[in-house]
Coordinates of C-alpha atoms and ligand atoms in Angstrom, one line a residue:
M1 CA 9.8 -16.8 57.1
S2 CA 11.0 -19.5 59.5
L3 CA 14.5 -19.6 60.6
F4 CA 15.1 -22.9 58.8
G5 CA 13.7 -21.5 55.6
R6 CA 15.8 -18.4 55.9
I7 CA 19.0 -20.2 56.4
F8 CA 18.2 -22.8 53.8
L9 CA 17.4 -20.1 51.2
L10 CA 20.6 -18.2 51.9
N11 CA 22.7 -21.3 51.6
A12 CA 20.9 -22.3 48.4
A13 CA 21.5 -18.9 46.9
V14 CA 25.2 -19.0 47.6
L15 CA 25.6 -22.6 46.4
S16 CA 23.6 -21.9 43.2
A17 CA 25.8 -18.9 42.5
A18 CA 28.9 -21.0 43.0
T19 CA 27.6 -23.8 40.8
A20 CA 26.5 -21.4 38.0
L21 CA 30.1 -19.9 38.1
L22 CA 31.5 -23.4 37.8
V23 CA 29.3 -24.3 34.9
L24 CA 29.4 -21.0 33.0
G25 CA 33.0 -19.9 33.9
P26 CA 36.1 -21.0 32.1
V27 CA 37.3 -23.1 35.0
T28 CA 38.4 -26.7 34.3
V29 CA 39.9 -29.2 36.8
S30 CA 42.4 -31.8 35.6
T31 CA 43.2 -35.0 37.4
P32 CA 45.6 -34.7 39.2
A33 CA 44.8 -31.0 39.6
L34 CA 47.3 -28.3 38.6
F35 CA 48.6 -25.9 41.1
T36 CA 46.9 -22.9 39.5
E37 CA 43.6 -24.8 39.4
V38 CA 43.8 -25.6 43.1
L39 CA 44.6 -21.9 43.7
I40 CA 41.5 -20.8 41.8
L41 CA 39.3 -23.4 43.6
V42 CA 40.6 -22.3 47.0
A43 CA 39.9 -18.6 46.1
G44 CA 36.4 -19.6 44.9
L45 CA 35.8 -21.5 48.1
A46 CA 36.9 -18.5 50.2
V47 CA 34.5 -16.2 48.3
V48 CA 31.7 -18.7 48.8
L49 CA 32.4 -18.9 52.6
V50 CA 32.6 -15.1 53.0
A51 CA 29.4 -14.7 51.1
N52 CA 27.7 -17.4 53.2
A53 CA 28.9 -15.8 56.4
A54 CA 27.7 -12.4 55.4
L55 CA 24.3 -13.6 54.4
L56 CA 24.0 -15.7 57.6
R57 CA 24.9 -12.7 59.7
F58 CA 22.2 -10.8 57.9
G59 CA 19.7 -13.7 58.3
L60 CA 20.4 -14.0 62.1
A61 CA 20.5 -10.2 62.8
P62 CA 17.0 -10.2 64.5
L63 CA 18.3 -13.0 66.9
K64 CA 21.3 -10.8 67.7
R65 CA 19.1 -7.8 68.4
L66 CA 17.0 -10.0 70.7
T67 CA 20.0 -11.3 72.6
R68 CA 21.3 -7.7 73.1
A69 CA 17.9 -6.6 74.3
M70 CA 17.8 -9.6 76.7
T71 CA 21.1 -8.9 78.2
T72 CA 20.7 -5.1 78.6
I73 CA 17.1 -5.0 79.7
D74 CA 16.4 -3.1 83.0
L75 CA 12.9 -3.4 84.4
L76 CA 13.4 -0.2 86.3
R77 CA 14.0 1.7 83.1
P78 CA 11.3 0.6 80.7
G79 CA 12.4 1.3 77.1
P80 CA 10.8 0.8 73.7
R81 CA 10.1 -2.8 72.7
L82 CA 11.8 -4.6 69.8
A83 CA 9.9 -4.4 66.5
A84 CA 8.3 -7.7 65.6
E85 CA 6.8 -7.5 62.1
G86 CA 5.9 -10.4 59.8
H87 CA 5.8 -14.1 60.5
G88 CA 8.2 -16.9 61.4
E89 CA 10.0 -18.2 64.4
I90 CA 12.2 -15.1 65.1
T91 CA 9.2 -12.8 64.9
E92 CA 7.3 -15.1 67.2
L93 CA 10.3 -15.2 69.6
I94 CA 10.5 -11.4 69.7
R95 CA 6.8 -11.2 70.2
T96 CA 6.9 -13.7 73.1
F97 CA 9.9 -11.8 74.6
N98 CA 7.9 -8.5 74.5
T99 CA 4.9 -10.1 76.1
M100 CA 7.1 -11.6 78.8
L101 CA 8.7 -8.2 79.4
D102 CA 5.2 -6.6 79.7
R103 CA 4.3 -9.2 82.3
L104 CA 7.6 -8.9 84.2
E105 CA 7.3 -5.1 84.3
A106 CA 3.7 -5.3 85.5
E107 CA 4.7 -7.8 88.2
R108 CA 7.7 -5.8 89.3
G109 CA 5.4 -2.7 89.5
F110 CA 2.9 -4.6 91.7
S111 CA 5.5 -5.9 94.1
A112 CA 7.2 -2.5 94.3
A113 CA 3.8 -0.9 95.0
R114 CA 3.1 -3.5 97.7
A115 CA 6.6 -3.1 99.3
L116 CA 6.3 0.7 99.2
S117 CA 2.9 0.7 100.8
V118 CA 4.0 -1.7 103.5
Q119 CA 7.0 0.5 104.1
E120 CA 4.9 3.7 104.3
A121 CA 2.4 2.0 106.7
E122 CA 5.3 0.8 108.9
R123 CA 6.9 4.3 108.9
R124 CA 3.5 5.7 109.9
R125 CA 3.2 3.2 112.7
V126 CA 6.7 3.9 114.0
A127 CA 6.2 7.6 113.8
Q128 CA 2.9 7.3 115.6
E129 CA 4.5 5.3 118.4
L130 CA 7.5 7.6 118.7
H131 CA 5.1 10.6 119.0
D132 CA 2.5 9.0 121.2
E133 CA 4.7 6.8 123.4
V134 CA 8.2 8.0 123.6
G135 CA 7.2 11.7 123.1
Q136 CA 4.6 11.6 125.8
S137 CA 6.9 9.9 128.3
L138 CA 9.6 12.4 127.7
T139 CA 7.1 15.2 128.0
A140 CA 6.1 13.7 131.4
V141 CA 9.8 13.5 132.4
L142 CA 10.2 17.2 131.4
L143 CA 7.2 18.2 133.5
G144 CA 8.4 16.2 136.5
L145 CA 11.9 17.8 136.2
K146 CA 10.3 21.2 136.1
R147 CA 8.2 20.4 139.2
V148 CA 11.2 19.3 141.3
A149 CA 13.5 22.0 140.0
D150 CA 12.4 24.5 142.6
D151 CA 12.9 22.1 145.5
V152 CA 16.4 20.8 144.8
P153 CA 19.3 22.4 146.6
E154 CA 21.2 25.2 144.9
Q155 CA 24.3 23.1 143.9
A156 CA 22.2 20.4 142.1
R157 CA 20.2 23.0 140.2
A158 CA 22.7 23.6 137.3
E159 CA 23.0 19.8 136.8
L160 CA 19.2 19.5 136.7
S161 CA 18.8 22.2 134.2
Q162 CA 21.4 20.4 132.0
V163 CA 19.3 17.2 132.3
Q164 CA 16.2 19.3 131.3
E165 CA 18.0 20.7 128.3
T166 CA 19.1 17.2 127.1
T167 CA 15.6 15.9 127.6
R168 CA 14.1 18.8 125.6
S169 CA 16.5 18.4 122.7
T170 CA 15.9 14.6 122.7
L171 CA 12.2 15.4 122.5
D172 CA 12.8 17.7 119.6
E173 CA 14.9 15.1 117.8
I174 CA 12.2 12.5 118.3
R175 CA 9.6 14.9 116.9
R176 CA 11.8 15.5 114.0
I177 CA 12.4 11.8 113.3
A178 CA 8.6 11.2 113.5
R179 CA 8.0 14.1 111.1
R180 CA 10.5 12.7 108.6
L181 CA 8.9 9.2 108.9
R182 CA 5.4 10.5 108.3
P183 CA 5.2 13.8 106.5
G184 CA 2.0 14.8 108.4
V185 CA 2.1 18.3 106.8
L186 CA 1.7 16.5 103.5
E187 CA -1.7 15.2 104.5
E188 CA -2.7 18.3 106.4
L189 CA -1.3 21.2 104.5
G190 CA -0.4 19.8 101.1
L191 CA 2.7 19.2 99.1
I192 CA 4.1 22.8 98.9
S193 CA 4.0 23.3 102.7
A194 CA 5.5 19.9 103.2
L195 CA 8.4 20.7 100.8
K196 CA 8.9 24.1 102.4
A197 CA 9.1 22.4 105.8
L198 CA 11.5 19.8 104.4
A199 CA 13.7 22.5 102.8
A200 CA 13.7 24.5 106.0
E201 CA 14.7 21.5 108.1
I202 CA 17.6 20.6 105.7
S203 CA 18.8 24.2 105.6
E204 CA 18.7 24.4 109.4
H205 CA 20.6 21.2 110.1
A206 CA 23.1 21.0 107.3
D207 CA 25.5 23.5 105.9
L208 CA 23.5 23.9 102.7
T209 CA 21.3 26.6 101.2
V210 CA 18.1 25.3 99.7
R211 CA 16.8 27.6 97.0
R212 CA 13.1 26.9 96.6
K213 CA 11.0 27.7 93.6
F214 CA 7.4 26.5 93.5
D215 CA 4.9 27.3 90.8
Q216 CA 1.8 28.8 92.2
D217 CA -0.6 27.4 89.6
L218 CA 0.1 23.7 90.1
P219 CA -2.7 21.4 89.2
R220 CA -4.3 19.3 92.0
L221 CA -2.3 16.0 92.3
D222 CA -3.3 12.6 93.5
D223 CA -2.3 11.8 97.1
E224 CA -0.1 9.0 95.8
V225 CA 1.6 11.3 93.4
E226 CA 2.2 13.9 96.1
L227 CA 3.8 11.3 98.4
V228 CA 6.1 10.2 95.6
L229 CA 7.1 13.8 94.8
Y230 CA 7.8 14.3 98.5
R231 CA 9.8 11.1 99.0
V232 CA 11.9 11.8 95.9
A233 CA 12.6 15.3 97.0
Q234 CA 13.5 14.0 100.5
E235 CA 15.9 11.4 99.1
C236 CA 17.5 13.9 96.8
L237 CA 18.1 16.4 99.5
T238 CA 19.4 13.7 101.9
N239 CA 21.8 12.5 99.2
T240 CA 22.9 16.1 98.6
V241 CA 23.7 16.5 102.3
R242 CA 25.3 13.1 102.6
H243 CA 27.3 12.8 99.3
A244 CA 27.4 16.0 97.3
R245 CA 29.6 18.4 99.3
A246 CA 27.4 21.1 97.8
G247 CA 26.9 24.7 99.0
N248 CA 23.6 25.2 97.3
V249 CA 20.7 23.1 96.0
D250 CA 17.7 24.2 93.9
L251 CA 14.4 22.6 94.7
V252 CA 12.0 23.4 91.9
L253 CA 8.4 22.3 91.4
R254 CA 6.8 23.6 88.3
T255 CA 4.3 22.9 85.6
T256 CA 5.6 22.1 82.1
P257 CA 3.7 21.3 78.9
E258 CA 4.4 17.6 79.6
G259 CA 3.2 17.6 83.2
V260 CA 4.5 18.5 86.7
E261 CA 8.2 18.5 87.1
L262 CA 10.3 18.2 90.3
R263 CA 13.9 19.2 89.9
V264 CA 16.6 19.0 92.5
H265 CA 19.9 20.4 91.3
D266 CA 23.0 20.7 93.6
D267 CA 26.4 22.4 92.9
G268 CA 28.3 19.5 94.4
R269 CA 30.9 17.0 93.1
G270 CA 28.5 15.1 90.9
L271 CA 27.7 11.4 90.8
G272 CA 31.0 10.3 89.2
D273 CA 31.0 6.6 88.8
S274 CA 29.2 5.8 92.0
V275 CA 26.9 2.8 92.0
E276 CA 23.1 3.3 92.5
G277 CA 22.0 2.3 96.0
A278 CA 18.7 1.6 97.7
G279 CA 17.9 5.3 97.6
I280 CA 18.1 5.8 93.9
T281 CA 16.5 2.4 93.2
G282 CA 13.7 3.4 95.5
M283 CA 13.2 6.7 93.6
R284 CA 13.0 4.7 90.3
E285 CA 10.4 2.3 91.8
R286 CA 8.3 5.1 93.1
A287 CA 8.5 6.9 89.8
L288 CA 7.4 3.8 87.9
L289 CA 4.5 3.4 90.4
I290 CA 2.9 6.6 89.2
G291 CA 4.0 6.4 85.6
A292 CA 6.5 9.3 86.0
R293 CA 9.9 9.6 84.4
L294 CA 13.0 9.9 86.5
T295 CA 16.3 11.2 85.1
L296 CA 19.6 11.7 86.9
R297 CA 22.2 13.8 85.3
S298 CA 25.6 14.9 86.5
A299 CA 28.7 16.4 85.0
P300 CA 32.0 17.2 86.6
G301 CA 31.8 20.8 88.0
S302 CA 28.0 21.1 87.6
G303 CA 26.7 18.9 90.4
T304 CA 23.9 16.5 90.2
E305 CA 20.5 17.1 88.8
V306 CA 17.5 14.8 89.4
R307 CA 14.3 15.4 87.5
L308 CA 11.0 13.7 88.0
L309 CA 8.3 14.4 85.4
V310 CA 4.8 13.4 86.3
P311 CA 2.8 13.3 83.1
A312 CA -0.5 15.1 83.0
A313 CA -2.4 11.8 83.5
G314 CA -1.1 11.6 87.1
Q315 CA -3.0 14.7 88.1
A316 CA -6.2 14.4 90.0
Ligands
ATP1 N1 23.7 14.5 95.0 C1 24.7 13.6 94.9 N2 26.0 14.1 94.8 C2 27.0 13.2 94.7 N3 26.9 11.9 94.7 C3 25.6 11.4 94.9 C4 24.5 12.2 95.0 N4 23.4 11.4 95.2 C5 23.8 10.1 95.1 N5 25.2 10.1 95.0 C6 26.0 8.9 94.9 O1 25.2 7.8 94.5 C7 25.3 6.8 95.4 C8 24.0 6.0 95.5 O2 23.0 6.9 96.1 P1 21.7 6.2 96.8 O3 20.8 7.2 97.3 O4 21.2 5.2 95.9 O5 22.4 5.4 98.0 P2 23.0 5.9 99.4 O6 22.6 7.4 99.5 O7 24.4 5.6 99.4 O8 22.3 5.0 100.4 P3 20.7 5.1 100.8 O9 20.2 3.7 100.4 O10 20.7 5.3 102.3 O11 20.1 6.2 100.1 C9 25.8 7.4 96.7 O12 26.5 6.5 97.5 C10 26.6 8.5 96.2 O13 27.9 8.0 96.0
MG2 MG1 20.6 7.9 99.3

């Protein structure tokens, strides 16, 4: 029914009931009205108004649901759509809203996909340049230093070896940055090896024990899905190092009846009421990209747990 019809019918029902009461009831109104008569009329009016308000509230409930949905909608966390059964303006409005939501989610998905692929390409380029340009130059410097090391006077030798050491560790750092930017092992050796390397690197450079547990019988996954799993694990571990003040973190990749699940669970201080930043938003965007479900959970004393569930459809 149209909104007009609905409101009109509700009002008509209330007014008819009031009129019927007047006609059939024992009420009479003298002129001028007596005090008791005015009291009865005012009470009747109050009843009519209350009934009208209640019915209107009932009649406009779908609009209220729609308003609530509009204000709380989050494109990064797709939820169920509002039910739109029947005919009429409100149903049409809900249907249009649902269609608009579908379109917005799709567009958001496309632009996130584009942004992420540009970002990955840029990371690859920077990693390549770091490796090929800066890395090669530093290697050349190291070789040069080694060549002159034998010819320099005794007193300069210690200083030279210090310079060599610094150059070597800078080279290591650059290789590490390049590896982080472009997880080459992912392409060459696969997800498990890449995750092992990531865990080893984190354990080595932070005061954190990474407890790994990877299922052996994982199905073959799309390259895109593997990259998302890797980047989410990377962001979670980085967050654990940076924010959690944790001693241990579990890194689990397993097959469940619903699909492949990545779980990163630390024993740190939990999320508290911290606001989501670019890192978590990025994880949500990546999850949406492959149709996976991302959930973050944290309770005081039990650290933070991030789960990414890739439904079976994401498997190659
Ligand atoms: N494992 C964790 N333990 C405790 N707090 C966390 C953890 N992970 C995230 N947080 C909190 O959530 C916030 C948002 O994290 P998010 O990764 O989105 O942003 P960020 O790490 O601050 O910055 P970046 O954009 O570089 O990732 C953090 O600032 C931190 O307060
Ligand atoms: Mg972060």
